[in-house]
Amino acid sequence: AQKVTQAQTEISVVEKEDVTLDCVYETRDTTYYLFWYKQPPSGELVFLIRRNSFDEQNEISGRYSWNFQKSTSSFNFTITASQVVDSAVYFCALTFTGGGNKLTFGTGTQLKVEL
Amino acid sequence: GAVVSQHPSRVICKSGTSVKIECRSLDFQATTMFWYRQFPKKSLMLMATSNEGSKATYEQGVEKDKFLINHASLTLSTLTVTSAHPEDSSFYICSARRRGHPDGYTFGSGTRLTVV
């Protein structure tokens, strides 16, 4: 069975602070994909990144960066110099080949960025 | 980019009535569509997987007779909540699998259902 844990239910930061959202996953498969999505108050899911299990390179995209570590089964997401527009719920998700391509979501982290 | 159009975005219905939610893939063929349900401040829970032209596969605990899913074409999947009750009030969101696309999945914008 696969599982995604986002231990941080809610994080509040002041604008311009850096913030890291944690994601720990469990799967028995060697080939899997990890995702991060942003869900603003409007409800739609915004794709942020997909990473396959064979690519442990960290990724940076503007103020966003991701740290994938298979040794600790973690795929953490950092926002640098946070902005109010970053306020949203962030979900980490996992899928694996042979699992019907179903996405398993973590419980989400509510990020509040205040002025 | 890939777009999945989901309608309606909001719907209020009376208890006992049925509500249909549509998801259309606008610029690609969606052979597989996933339907999720999300309670307030909760995660997305997969309800069912539908493949074009075949019966949907429901997750454990999801009543197939209550949540009817039809995937009759490569561009349209529908979820019908039958005999809706207040406890069915929730946010429903569809997702289409997109082979070969970097995102992997394209999500609809969601439907907020309120049953009164």
mmCIF file of C-alpha atoms in Angstrom:
data_model
loop_
_atom_site.group_PDB
_atom_site.id
_atom_site.type_symbol
_atom_site.label_atom_id
_atom_site.label_comp_id
_atom_site.label_asym_id
_atom_site.label_seq_id
_atom_site.Cartn_x
_atom_site.Cartn_y
_atom_site.Cartn_z
ATOM 1 C CA ALA A 1 0.000 0.000 0.000
ATOM 2 C CA GLN A 2 1.146 3.495 -0.603
ATOM 3 C CA LYS A 3 0.811 6.432 1.713
ATOM 4 C CA VAL A 4 1.700 10.096 1.745
ATOM 5 C CA THR A 5 2.169 11.971 4.992
ATOM 6 C CA GLN A 6 2.158 15.711 5.341
ATOM 7 C CA ALA A 7 2.647 16.216 9.030
ATOM 8 C CA GLN A 8 2.219 19.984 8.940
ATOM 9 C CA THR A 9 -1.464 20.782 8.944
ATOM 10 C CA GLU A 10 -1.066 24.540 8.923
ATOM 11 C CA ILE A 11 1.876 26.900 8.653
ATOM 12 C CA SER A 12 1.795 30.652 9.078
ATOM 13 C CA VAL A 13 4.665 32.833 7.966
ATOM 14 C CA VAL A 14 5.285 36.475 7.391
ATOM 15 C CA GLU A 15 5.857 37.625 3.859
ATOM 16 C CA LYS A 16 9.423 37.220 2.605
ATOM 17 C CA GLU A 17 10.145 34.372 4.974
ATOM 18 C CA ASP A 18 11.256 31.054 3.548
ATOM 19 C CA VAL A 19 9.035 28.091 4.284
ATOM 20 C CA THR A 20 9.445 24.356 3.794
ATOM 21 C CA LEU A 21 6.553 21.980 3.426
ATOM 22 C CA ASP A 22 7.333 18.401 4.334
ATOM 23 C CA CYS A 23 6.208 15.291 2.511
ATOM 24 C CA VAL A 24 7.053 11.728 3.448
ATOM 25 C CA TYR A 25 5.863 8.834 1.350
ATOM 26 C CA GLU A 26 5.611 5.083 1.571
ATOM 27 C CA THR A 27 5.559 2.674 -1.324
ATOM 28 C CA ARG A 28 6.908 -0.757 -2.064
ATOM 29 C CA ASP A 29 7.373 -0.016 -5.718
ATOM 30 C CA THR A 30 10.674 0.972 -7.186
ATOM 31 C CA THR A 31 9.105 3.002 -9.967
ATOM 32 C CA TYR A 32 6.868 5.772 -8.773
ATOM 33 C CA TYR A 33 6.083 9.423 -9.302
ATOM 34 C CA LEU A 34 5.762 12.201 -6.798
ATOM 35 C CA PHE A 35 3.797 15.381 -7.271
ATOM 36 C CA TRP A 36 3.098 18.672 -5.606
ATOM 37 C CA TYR A 37 -0.104 20.594 -6.218
ATOM 38 C CA LYS A 38 -1.321 23.953 -5.018
ATOM 39 C CA GLN A 39 -4.998 24.449 -4.202
ATOM 40 C CA PRO A 40 -5.971 28.097 -3.800
ATOM 41 C CA PRO A 41 -9.288 29.039 -2.163
ATOM 42 C CA SER A 42 -11.042 28.783 -5.521
ATOM 43 C CA GLY A 43 -10.513 25.038 -5.363
ATOM 44 C CA GLU A 44 -8.773 24.104 -8.560
ATOM 45 C CA LEU A 45 -5.582 22.087 -8.325
ATOM 46 C CA VAL A 46 -2.529 23.720 -9.793
ATOM 47 C CA PHE A 47 0.245 21.387 -10.870
ATOM 48 C CA LEU A 48 3.655 22.355 -9.525
ATOM 49 C CA ILE A 49 6.004 19.469 -10.172
ATOM 50 C CA ARG A 50 6.280 15.811 -11.039
ATOM 51 C CA ARG A 51 9.333 13.782 -10.158
ATOM 52 C CA ASN A 52 10.039 10.155 -10.971
ATOM 53 C CA SER A 53 11.731 7.815 -8.548
ATOM 54 C CA PHE A 54 14.885 7.541 -10.599
ATOM 55 C CA ASP A 55 15.585 11.231 -10.645
ATOM 56 C CA GLU A 56 16.843 12.468 -7.311
ATOM 57 C CA GLN A 57 18.112 15.751 -8.588
ATOM 58 C CA ASN A 58 16.764 18.697 -6.734
ATOM 59 C CA GLU A 59 14.697 21.100 -8.744
ATOM 60 C CA ILE A 60 14.420 24.834 -8.620
ATOM 61 C CA SER A 61 11.788 26.889 -10.359
ATOM 62 C CA GLY A 62 11.845 30.526 -9.483
ATOM 63 C CA ARG A 63 11.082 30.836 -5.777
ATOM 64 C CA TYR A 64 10.134 27.178 -5.566
ATOM 65 C CA SER A 65 12.525 24.332 -4.921
ATOM 66 C CA TRP A 66 12.120 20.665 -4.207
ATOM 67 C CA ASN A 67 14.366 18.283 -2.317
ATOM 68 C CA PHE A 68 13.844 14.622 -3.159
ATOM 69 C CA GLN A 69 15.645 12.138 -0.910
ATOM 70 C CA LYS A 70 14.916 8.487 -1.445
ATOM 71 C CA SER A 71 16.976 7.536 1.606
ATOM 72 C CA THR A 72 14.429 9.215 3.846
ATOM 73 C CA SER A 73 11.440 8.811 1.479
ATOM 74 C CA SER A 74 10.903 12.527 1.501
ATOM 75 C CA PHE A 75 10.010 15.064 -1.139
ATOM 76 C CA ASN A 76 10.040 18.444 0.553
ATOM 77 C CA PHE A 77 8.980 21.707 -1.002
ATOM 78 C CA THR A 78 10.510 25.066 -0.160
ATOM 79 C CA ILE A 79 9.168 28.473 -1.037
ATOM 80 C CA THR A 80 11.759 31.194 -0.831
ATOM 81 C CA ALA A 81 10.754 34.750 0.001
ATOM 82 C CA SER A 82 7.114 33.820 0.428
ATOM 83 C CA GLN A 83 4.375 36.101 -0.814
ATOM 84 C CA VAL A 84 0.749 36.536 0.133
ATOM 85 C CA VAL A 85 -0.248 34.927 -3.175
ATOM 86 C CA ASP A 86 1.427 31.745 -2.003
ATOM 87 C CA SER A 87 -1.336 31.295 0.569
ATOM 88 C CA ALA A 88 -3.081 28.050 -0.331
ATOM 89 C CA VAL A 89 -3.304 24.401 0.554
ATOM 90 C CA TYR A 90 -0.435 22.370 -0.827
ATOM 91 C CA PHE A 91 -0.763 18.676 -1.523
ATOM 92 C CA CYS A 92 1.911 16.114 -2.054
ATOM 93 C CA ALA A 93 0.831 13.059 -4.048
ATOM 94 C CA LEU A 94 2.195 9.728 -5.183
ATOM 95 C CA THR A 95 1.439 7.260 -7.930
ATOM 96 C CA PHE A 96 3.198 4.149 -9.074
ATOM 97 C CA THR A 97 3.259 1.999 -12.169
ATOM 98 C CA GLY A 98 0.931 -0.917 -11.852
ATOM 99 C CA GLY A 99 -1.303 0.910 -9.426
ATOM 100 C CA GLY A 100 -3.855 1.876 -12.016
ATOM 101 C CA ASN A 101 -2.240 5.289 -12.198
ATOM 102 C CA LYS A 102 -4.214 6.378 -9.172
ATOM 103 C CA LEU A 103 -2.910 9.349 -7.260
ATOM 104 C CA THR A 104 -2.658 9.058 -3.508
ATOM 105 C CA PHE A 105 -2.764 12.446 -1.853
ATOM 106 C CA GLY A 106 -1.378 13.582 1.434
ATOM 107 C CA THR A 107 -3.638 15.440 3.808
ATOM 108 C CA GLY A 108 -2.353 18.795 2.663
ATOM 109 C CA THR A 109 -0.647 21.713 4.352
ATOM 110 C CA GLN A 110 -2.470 25.007 4.673
ATOM 111 C CA LEU A 111 0.036 27.798 4.146
ATOM 112 C CA LYS A 112 -0.869 31.285 5.279
ATOM 113 C CA VAL A 113 1.424 34.091 4.304
ATOM 114 C CA GLU A 114 0.710 37.339 6.104
ATOM 115 C CA LEU A 115 1.942 40.838 5.560
ATOM 116 C CA GLY B 1 -2.084 23.339 -22.414
ATOM 117 C CA ALA B 2 -4.341 20.466 -21.535
ATOM 118 C CA VAL B 3 -7.706 21.559 -20.227
ATOM 119 C CA VAL B 4 -10.445 19.667 -18.477
ATOM 120 C CA SER B 5 -13.660 21.621 -18.268
ATOM 121 C CA GLN B 6 -15.839 20.729 -15.305
ATOM 122 C CA HIS B 7 -19.435 21.884 -14.935
ATOM 123 C CA PRO B 8 -21.209 23.095 -12.989
ATOM 124 C CA SER B 9 -18.798 24.855 -10.680
ATOM 125 C CA ARG B 10 -21.447 25.202 -8.010
ATOM 126 C CA VAL B 11 -24.799 23.552 -7.563
ATOM 127 C CA ILE B 12 -27.414 23.605 -4.868
ATOM 128 C CA CYS B 13 -30.049 20.918 -4.959
ATOM 129 C CA LYS B 14 -32.819 19.624 -2.789
ATOM 130 C CA SER B 15 -32.592 16.366 -0.900
ATOM 131 C CA GLY B 16 -33.763 13.465 -2.958
ATOM 132 C CA THR B 17 -32.903 14.928 -6.330
ATOM 133 C CA SER B 18 -30.070 13.881 -8.616
ATOM 134 C CA VAL B 19 -27.225 16.023 -9.816
ATOM 135 C CA LYS B 20 -24.979 15.437 -12.807
ATOM 136 C CA ILE B 21 -21.445 16.751 -12.989
ATOM 137 C CA GLU B 22 -19.634 16.784 -16.312
ATOM 138 C CA CYS B 23 -15.978 16.741 -17.126
ATOM 139 C CA ARG B 24 -14.827 17.322 -20.662
ATOM 140 C CA SER B 25 -11.315 17.107 -21.974
ATOM 141 C CA LEU B 26 -11.117 19.944 -24.443
ATOM 142 C CA ASP B 27 -7.949 19.303 -26.387
ATOM 143 C CA PHE B 28 -7.007 15.697 -25.759
ATOM 144 C CA GLN B 29 -8.536 12.266 -25.433
ATOM 145 C CA ALA B 30 -9.001 11.166 -21.871
ATOM 146 C CA THR B 31 -9.033 7.399 -21.807
ATOM 147 C CA THR B 32 -8.954 7.387 -18.033
ATOM 148 C CA MET B 33 -10.762 9.767 -15.722
ATOM 149 C CA PHE B 34 -10.581 9.874 -11.956
ATOM 150 C CA TRP B 35 -13.251 11.270 -9.663
ATOM 151 C CA TYR B 36 -12.358 12.677 -6.269
ATOM 152 C CA ARG B 37 -14.307 13.982 -3.344
ATOM 153 C CA GLN B 38 -12.956 16.548 -0.937
ATOM 154 C CA PHE B 39 -14.504 17.519 2.374
ATOM 155 C CA PRO B 40 -13.711 20.948 3.829
ATOM 156 C CA LYS B 41 -10.122 21.188 4.991
ATOM 157 C CA LYS B 42 -9.523 17.592 4.006
ATOM 158 C CA SER B 43 -7.594 15.746 1.380
ATOM 159 C CA LEU B 44 -8.824 14.464 -1.947
ATOM 160 C CA MET B 45 -10.268 11.001 -1.686
ATOM 161 C CA LEU B 46 -10.465 8.927 -4.838
ATOM 162 C CA MET B 47 -13.987 7.745 -5.463
ATOM 163 C CA ALA B 48 -13.643 5.883 -8.723
ATOM 164 C CA THR B 49 -11.673 5.391 -11.895
ATOM 165 C CA SER B 50 -13.453 5.379 -15.195
ATOM 166 C CA ASN B 51 -12.126 4.131 -18.487
ATOM 167 C CA GLU B 52 -13.774 5.052 -21.736
ATOM 168 C CA GLY B 53 -16.287 2.472 -22.835
ATOM 169 C CA SER B 54 -16.174 0.341 -19.717
ATOM 170 C CA LYS B 55 -17.640 0.302 -16.243
ATOM 171 C CA ALA B 56 -16.065 2.448 -13.587
ATOM 172 C CA THR B 57 -13.996 0.920 -10.831
ATOM 173 C CA TYR B 58 -15.074 2.197 -7.442
ATOM 174 C CA GLU B 59 -12.932 2.517 -4.371
ATOM 175 C CA GLN B 60 -13.860 0.626 -1.276
ATOM 176 C CA GLY B 61 -16.708 2.229 0.592
ATOM 177 C CA VAL B 62 -18.043 4.229 -2.348
ATOM 178 C CA GLU B 63 -21.609 3.340 -3.277
ATOM 179 C CA LYS B 64 -21.713 2.692 -7.001
ATOM 180 C CA ASP B 65 -25.487 2.999 -7.132
ATOM 181 C CA LYS B 66 -25.358 6.392 -5.523
ATOM 182 C CA PHE B 67 -22.466 7.814 -7.498
ATOM 183 C CA LEU B 68 -23.064 6.837 -11.110
ATOM 184 C CA ILE B 69 -20.118 7.353 -13.397
ATOM 185 C CA ASN B 70 -20.343 7.261 -17.146
ATOM 186 C CA HIS B 71 -17.432 7.583 -19.511
ATOM 187 C CA ALA B 72 -19.126 7.132 -22.838
ATOM 188 C CA SER B 73 -16.617 8.995 -24.974
ATOM 189 C CA LEU B 74 -12.965 9.904 -24.953
ATOM 190 C CA THR B 75 -13.780 13.480 -24.099
ATOM 191 C CA LEU B 76 -16.620 13.223 -21.615
ATOM 192 C CA SER B 77 -17.073 11.636 -18.219
ATOM 193 C CA THR B 78 -20.011 12.303 -15.932
ATOM 194 C CA LEU B 79 -20.689 11.758 -12.258
ATOM 195 C CA THR B 80 -24.315 11.633 -11.171
ATOM 196 C CA VAL B 81 -25.108 11.888 -7.501
ATOM 197 C CA THR B 82 -28.438 10.130 -7.185
ATOM 198 C CA SER B 83 -30.997 10.820 -4.489
ATOM 199 C CA ALA B 84 -28.693 13.360 -2.943
ATOM 200 C CA HIS B 85 -28.659 13.944 0.800
ATOM 201 C CA PRO B 86 -27.025 16.698 2.847
ATOM 202 C CA GLU B 87 -24.128 14.389 3.700
ATOM 203 C CA ASP B 88 -23.302 14.266 -0.013
ATOM 204 C CA SER B 89 -22.476 17.952 0.112
ATOM 205 C CA SER B 90 -18.851 18.198 -0.842
ATOM 206 C CA PHE B 91 -16.349 19.366 -3.424
ATOM 207 C CA TYR B 92 -16.087 16.969 -6.354
ATOM 208 C CA ILE B 93 -13.190 17.143 -8.751
ATOM 209 C CA CYS B 94 -12.285 15.127 -11.807
ATOM 210 C CA SER B 95 -8.885 14.379 -13.215
ATOM 211 C CA ALA B 96 -7.883 13.025 -16.587
ATOM 212 C CA ARG B 97 -4.736 11.031 -17.086
ATOM 213 C CA ARG B 98 -2.667 12.371 -19.904
ATOM 214 C CA ARG B 99 -0.109 9.911 -21.208
ATOM 215 C CA GLY B 100 3.177 11.441 -22.194
ATOM 216 C CA HIS B 101 2.298 14.816 -20.736
ATOM 217 C CA PRO B 102 4.756 16.241 -18.189
ATOM 218 C CA ASP B 103 1.980 16.956 -15.734
ATOM 219 C CA GLY B 104 0.641 13.433 -15.983
ATOM 220 C CA TYR B 105 -2.800 14.500 -14.870
ATOM 221 C CA THR B 106 -5.091 17.386 -15.679
ATOM 222 C CA PHE B 107 -7.688 18.397 -13.124
ATOM 223 C CA GLY B 108 -11.053 19.997 -13.585
ATOM 224 C CA SER B 109 -11.840 23.111 -11.611
ATOM 225 C CA GLY B 110 -14.167 21.252 -9.274
ATOM 226 C CA THR B 111 -17.857 21.304 -8.399
ATOM 227 C CA ARG B 112 -19.122 22.453 -5.056
ATOM 228 C CA LEU B 113 -22.299 20.544 -4.310
ATOM 229 C CA THR B 114 -24.633 21.674 -1.569
ATOM 230 C CA VAL B 115 -27.653 19.544 -0.780
ATOM 231 C CA VAL B 116 -30.363 21.283 1.222
#
